[in-house]
Amino acid sequence: MIITCEKCETKYNLDETIVKKNLFKVRCSKCSHVFTAYKPSHEELQEIIKPEKIVEEELKTLPVNLNSNRIIAISNQKGGVAKTSTCLNLGISLSLLGKRVLLIDFDAQSNLSILMGYKNTKSFYDVLNSGQDRLSEFIEKTKYSNLWLLPSNRKMVLLAQKYLHGKNFEYLLQEKLNSVKDQYDYILIDTPPSVEFFTLNALIASDFVIIPSQCEYLSTHGVNQIEKIIKTIKRNINQKIDYKVLLTMYDTENIHSEVIYSKLKSMYKEKIFTTIIDHDVKIKESQIMNTPVMYYDKSSISAQQYLDLAKEIVGK
Ligand SMILES: Nc1ncnc2c1ncn2[C@@H]1O[C@H](COP(=O)(O)OP(=O)(O)OP(=O)(O)O)[C@@H](O)[C@H]1O
Ligand SMILES: [Mg+2]
C-alpha cells in the first residue's frame, strides 16, 4: 500500500501485511511529521460511484446536444502532458454520466491498457493482421459500467513499419471504426507523443481533438504544432474537425502557473477548456493502484475536475 506524508507528500510503499490495524500512526522519515495513516479495505479500493445515481442527477440538468463531437483524439506530440491520464479519467467520467464509452489505446507504449489491467492482449495490429478483421471482435468490455477498451500491445510498433508508406495508410483507423462507432456515445483515442502513423490516423478518424498541455512556458510550442496539423486536416479532409486545449497539472502553489495560464487563455480564447486539471498526487497514487482516480478517491480534486470536464464536453 502507498502512504503519502500529509506534510511533505513523500510517498512510502508499505507492506500492508505487517499493518495490523486499519488506522495507525506513522512518522515520516524525511520531515519527521507524525500522522495517522489509513489502511483501505479491498472493497473501499474497488468502490464504484453508482453510475445510475449520477445519471439520474446529472442528466436532468445537462443540456442535450445531438450534434456533440463523438470521436475524440487526445493528442500532443509533447510527451508526459497527461494524454493517457486524461483519456482514462475522462472516459470513466463520461461513463459515470451514463454515456457508452469506447477507449482506444493507439499507442505502442500500451500505458492506457496497463492502467486498466490489460497486458499482452490483442490490439489494432491484430485487427489488421489476424485474418479476423471485425473490430468488434477485439474490443474488451471492462469491469467498469458503460466502458469498453480496444487495448494495445507491443506489436503496435510494427504497424508504422508495415503500413506507413502504403496508400491511404492514414485512413486505416477511420475505416475500421465505421463498423462500430454507432454503438458508442463517445470514442476516446489515446495517442503517442509523436505524429506520423498513429496520431495522423487518430486525428483523421476524429471529430474533435483534446490537446492536453501543461502550464509551462514551452507548452505553447507543442500546441502550435498539433494545431497546424488539425488545420491542414480541416482544410483538406474533414471540415468538421475542431479542437480545444486542456490545461493539465496546474500547480496552484506556483505563481508562474497563473501567469502562464492567463497568457494561454488570451492566446487560445474559446479554444481552451474552462475546466483545468490541477497537479494532484492522487492521480499518481491511483495509477500505482491501477485504479482510475474517481474510483480511488472520488472526493479528490482531480476526480472532480475530470467529472467537470466530462460535463463540459457533454454540454458543449
Ligand atoms: N493531474 C496530474 N497530477 C499529477 N500527476 C499527473 C497528473 N496527470 C498526469 N500525471 C502524471 O504525469 C505523468 C505523465 O502522465 P501521462 O502518462 O498521462 O502522460 P502522457 O502525455 O500520456 O505521456 P506520453 O507522452 O508518454 O504518452 C504520469 O506519471 C502521471 O501519473
Ligand atoms: Mg500516454
XYZ file of C-alpha atoms and ligand atoms in Angstrom:
348
model
C 0.000 0.000 0.000
C 1.107 3.560 -0.705
C 1.257 6.051 2.164
C 1.778 9.733 1.482
C 3.067 12.066 4.179
C 0.366 14.727 4.563
C 3.011 17.406 5.176
C 5.838 16.894 2.658
C 3.996 14.468 0.318
C 6.824 11.910 0.377
C 5.422 8.548 -0.642
C 6.213 5.215 1.021
C 5.429 1.764 -0.226
C 4.428 -0.163 2.902
C 3.898 -3.901 3.041
C 0.262 -3.974 4.200
C 0.627 -7.479 5.660
C 2.689 -6.014 8.516
C -0.054 -3.496 9.365
C -2.448 -4.912 11.954
C -4.899 -2.030 12.414
C -6.917 -0.053 9.870
C -5.820 3.246 11.443
C -2.230 3.591 12.581
C 0.383 6.252 13.381
C 3.467 6.717 11.216
C 6.426 9.090 11.300
C 7.717 10.458 8.008
C 11.438 9.731 7.910
C 12.008 12.755 5.676
C 10.252 15.570 7.584
C 9.538 13.755 10.913
C 5.860 14.643 10.726
C 3.683 12.157 12.655
C 0.328 11.449 11.078
C -2.443 8.892 11.048
C -2.430 6.566 8.070
C -5.346 4.539 6.894
C -5.380 1.042 5.512
C -8.080 0.900 2.842
C -10.107 -2.264 2.631
C -10.242 -4.075 -0.690
C -13.914 -3.119 -1.014
C -13.140 0.540 -0.497
C -10.469 0.491 -3.188
C -12.881 -1.096 -5.578
C -15.749 1.138 -4.541
C -17.615 2.329 -7.543
C -19.647 5.509 -7.642
C -23.085 4.241 -8.603
C -23.486 5.252 -12.249
C -27.274 5.125 -12.121
C -27.361 7.678 -9.331
C -25.151 10.122 -11.194
C -27.039 9.580 -14.426
C -30.340 10.482 -12.817
C -28.947 13.569 -11.102
C -26.808 14.823 -13.941
C -28.867 14.080 -16.997
C -31.730 16.189 -15.701
C -29.513 19.260 -15.673
C -27.298 18.647 -18.698
C -28.268 20.218 -21.995
C -28.971 17.675 -24.710
C -26.737 18.139 -27.707
C -27.346 15.708 -30.506
C -24.538 17.172 -32.590
C -21.894 16.643 -29.944
C -18.469 15.541 -31.109
C -18.265 11.843 -30.543
C -14.865 10.608 -31.691
C -12.215 12.432 -29.714
C -8.445 12.112 -30.159
C -6.296 13.103 -27.192
C -3.110 14.341 -28.766
C 0.007 16.372 -28.288
C 3.372 15.273 -29.620
C 4.922 16.566 -26.429
C 5.437 13.654 -24.019
C 4.145 13.387 -20.453
C 1.414 16.042 -20.670
C -1.333 13.710 -19.296
C -2.790 12.373 -22.569
C -3.232 8.864 -21.168
C -4.378 10.060 -17.730
C -6.968 12.270 -19.443
C -8.160 9.503 -21.754
C -8.702 7.146 -18.819
C -10.260 9.555 -16.332
C -12.364 11.468 -18.851
C -13.584 8.130 -20.252
C -14.560 6.934 -16.790
C -16.283 10.264 -16.061
C -18.308 10.102 -19.282
C -19.293 6.530 -18.447
C -20.431 7.692 -14.995
C -22.649 10.243 -16.720
C -24.370 7.290 -18.380
C -22.571 7.510 -21.738
C -21.392 4.396 -23.544
C -17.669 4.932 -23.997
C -15.031 3.125 -26.041
C -11.388 3.869 -25.197
C -8.813 3.107 -27.861
C -5.210 2.604 -26.816
C -3.489 3.743 -30.007
C -0.010 3.892 -28.531
C 2.595 1.107 -28.655
C 3.651 2.055 -25.092
C 0.287 0.478 -24.050
C 0.086 2.715 -20.977
C -3.686 3.010 -21.091
C -4.094 -0.780 -21.357
C -1.662 -1.336 -18.485
C -3.501 1.175 -16.277
C -6.723 -0.698 -16.995
C -5.160 -4.061 -16.165
C -4.780 -5.379 -19.725
C -1.393 -6.845 -20.599
C -0.407 -8.839 -23.687
C -3.909 -8.688 -25.138
C -4.877 -8.079 -28.744
C -4.503 -4.705 -30.386
C -5.237 -2.768 -33.554
C -2.252 -4.588 -35.076
C -4.171 -7.857 -34.706
C -7.279 -6.248 -36.192
C -5.310 -5.711 -39.405
C -3.254 -8.902 -39.329
C -5.176 -11.785 -37.784
C -7.485 -12.666 -40.658
C -10.474 -11.719 -38.487
C -10.799 -8.026 -39.234
C -14.081 -7.153 -37.489
C -13.110 -4.517 -34.941
C -15.862 -5.593 -32.513
C -14.089 -8.951 -32.011
C -11.106 -7.150 -30.460
C -12.956 -4.815 -28.107
C -12.945 -5.769 -24.426
C -15.846 -4.981 -22.081
C -14.066 -3.612 -18.997
C -15.153 -4.170 -15.400
C -16.451 -0.599 -15.349
C -20.039 0.059 -16.286
C -20.531 1.581 -19.800
C -16.814 1.312 -20.614
C -15.084 -0.687 -23.352
C -11.426 -0.830 -24.431
C -9.552 -1.641 -27.615
C -6.192 -2.441 -25.997
C -2.681 -2.069 -27.353
C 0.283 -4.435 -27.290
C 3.943 -4.379 -28.339
C 3.116 -5.461 -31.887
C 1.683 -1.977 -32.437
C 5.256 -0.804 -33.120
C 5.187 -2.898 -36.279
C 2.129 -1.075 -37.622
C 4.040 2.027 -38.589
C 6.830 -0.025 -40.206
C 4.363 -2.122 -42.145
C 1.853 0.494 -43.304
C 3.470 3.946 -43.066
C 4.313 4.233 -46.753
C 1.294 2.324 -48.041
C -1.514 4.024 -49.954
C -4.095 5.689 -47.664
C -2.329 4.439 -44.513
C -3.733 7.398 -42.568
C -7.337 6.204 -43.033
C -6.902 2.718 -41.523
C -8.437 3.537 -38.113
C -11.284 5.608 -39.547
C -12.204 2.762 -41.883
C -12.345 0.187 -39.071
C -14.238 2.497 -36.700
C -17.069 2.890 -39.205
C -18.387 -0.560 -38.305
C -18.647 0.117 -34.527
C -18.950 3.865 -33.987
C -22.749 3.907 -33.769
C -22.637 1.593 -30.756
C -20.961 4.203 -28.534
C -21.782 7.717 -27.386
C -18.095 8.626 -27.177
C -14.919 7.100 -28.549
C -11.693 8.432 -26.975
C -8.376 7.713 -28.683
C -5.132 7.876 -26.687
C -2.179 8.734 -28.938
C 1.613 8.613 -28.516
C 3.954 11.598 -28.254
C 4.716 11.652 -31.997
C 2.774 12.446 -35.149
C 3.442 10.076 -38.050
C 1.332 6.937 -38.253
C -0.656 6.811 -35.005
C -1.582 10.426 -34.369
C -2.367 11.040 -38.030
C -4.719 8.035 -38.117
C -6.355 9.164 -34.861
C -6.836 12.766 -35.995
C -8.363 11.734 -39.315
C -10.767 9.359 -37.559
C -11.876 12.064 -35.084
C -14.422 14.878 -34.922
C -12.663 16.602 -32.072
C -9.192 16.808 -30.552
C -8.332 17.461 -26.915
C -4.813 18.886 -26.688
C -3.577 18.411 -23.117
C -0.918 20.932 -22.218
C 0.993 21.567 -19.055
C 1.031 25.084 -17.672
C 4.640 25.661 -18.719
C 6.486 28.287 -20.680
C 7.343 25.989 -23.609
C 3.987 24.239 -23.776
C 2.532 26.570 -26.413
C 5.103 25.260 -28.873
C 3.683 21.710 -28.763
C 0.135 23.046 -29.024
C 1.030 25.141 -32.090
C 2.420 22.113 -33.885
C -0.655 19.940 -33.399
C -2.904 22.931 -34.211
C -1.205 23.240 -37.613
C -1.871 19.578 -38.402
C -5.515 19.868 -37.339
C -5.950 22.952 -39.527
C -4.465 21.092 -42.511
C -6.871 18.198 -41.911
C -9.753 20.683 -41.641
C -8.815 22.286 -44.972
C -8.238 19.077 -46.911
C -10.029 16.139 -45.277
C -12.600 16.883 -42.569
C -14.117 20.367 -42.365
C -15.931 19.494 -39.135
C -12.891 18.673 -37.022
C -12.450 21.000 -34.044
C -10.173 21.164 -31.001
C -9.614 22.628 -27.554
C -6.605 22.895 -25.289
C -6.872 21.308 -21.832
C -4.552 22.645 -19.141
C -3.200 19.822 -17.028
C -1.071 19.507 -13.896
C -1.843 23.113 -12.917
C 0.175 23.942 -9.826
C -1.987 26.069 -7.542
C 1.005 26.773 -5.277
C 3.058 28.267 -8.078
C 2.565 31.857 -9.223
C 4.103 31.030 -12.623
C 1.208 28.682 -13.395
C -1.215 31.571 -13.001
C 0.813 33.864 -15.250
C 1.199 31.237 -17.959
C -2.478 30.301 -17.681
C -3.502 33.939 -18.344
C -1.137 34.035 -21.313
C -2.507 30.789 -22.762
C -6.069 31.962 -22.172
C -5.505 35.172 -24.087
C -3.838 33.227 -26.911
C -6.369 30.420 -27.307
C -9.531 32.247 -26.098
C -12.544 29.990 -26.730
C -10.199 27.198 -27.812
C -9.307 26.443 -24.216
C -11.471 24.341 -21.863
C -12.944 26.170 -18.870
C -12.050 23.132 -16.749
C -8.424 22.923 -15.641
C -6.858 19.783 -14.208
C -4.718 20.525 -11.142
C -1.497 18.784 -10.288
C -2.812 16.155 -7.895
C -0.797 13.437 -6.197
C -3.955 11.277 -6.209
C -3.517 10.744 -9.958
C -0.127 9.142 -9.433
C -1.337 7.149 -6.441
C -4.381 5.896 -8.344
C -2.156 4.766 -11.215
C 0.087 2.828 -8.847
C -3.087 1.070 -7.664
C -4.254 0.503 -11.291
C -7.461 2.324 -10.434
C -8.979 5.392 -12.129
C -8.835 8.380 -9.779
C -12.616 8.625 -9.272
C -12.684 5.041 -8.006
C -9.518 5.551 -5.945
C -10.634 8.807 -4.296
C -13.827 10.285 -5.654
C -13.512 13.404 -3.478
C -10.054 14.276 -4.805
C -9.688 17.494 -6.770
C -8.658 15.738 -9.993
C -11.624 13.312 -9.809
C -13.971 16.293 -9.507
C -12.204 18.153 -12.311
C -12.346 15.212 -14.732
C -16.061 14.926 -13.989
C -16.404 18.671 -14.695
C -14.536 18.171 -17.972
C -16.946 15.377 -18.943
C -19.893 17.676 -18.220
C -18.276 20.458 -20.238
C -17.869 18.073 -23.181
C -21.366 16.610 -22.959
C -22.867 20.073 -22.673
C -20.726 21.549 -25.409
N -3.116 15.891 -12.774
C -1.984 15.255 -12.512
N -1.346 15.477 -11.342
C -0.176 14.840 -11.051
N 0.419 13.971 -11.874
C -0.173 13.713 -13.066
C -1.395 14.330 -13.442
N -1.745 13.876 -14.673
C -0.779 13.013 -15.040
N 0.161 12.909 -14.101
C 1.384 12.095 -14.119
O 2.220 12.581 -15.178
C 2.876 11.501 -15.835
C 2.558 11.553 -17.328
O 1.163 11.325 -17.484
P 0.601 10.537 -18.754
O 1.251 9.209 -18.888
O -0.865 10.583 -18.676
O 1.134 11.495 -19.911
P 1.164 11.207 -21.492
O 1.022 12.518 -22.167
O 0.190 10.154 -21.841
O 2.633 10.646 -21.656
P 3.241 10.003 -23.017
O 3.522 11.172 -23.914
O 4.473 9.273 -22.574
O 2.202 9.075 -23.594
C 2.390 10.226 -15.159
O 3.346 9.844 -14.201
C 1.113 10.628 -14.461
O 0.889 9.889 -13.267
Mg 0.462 8.315 -22.865
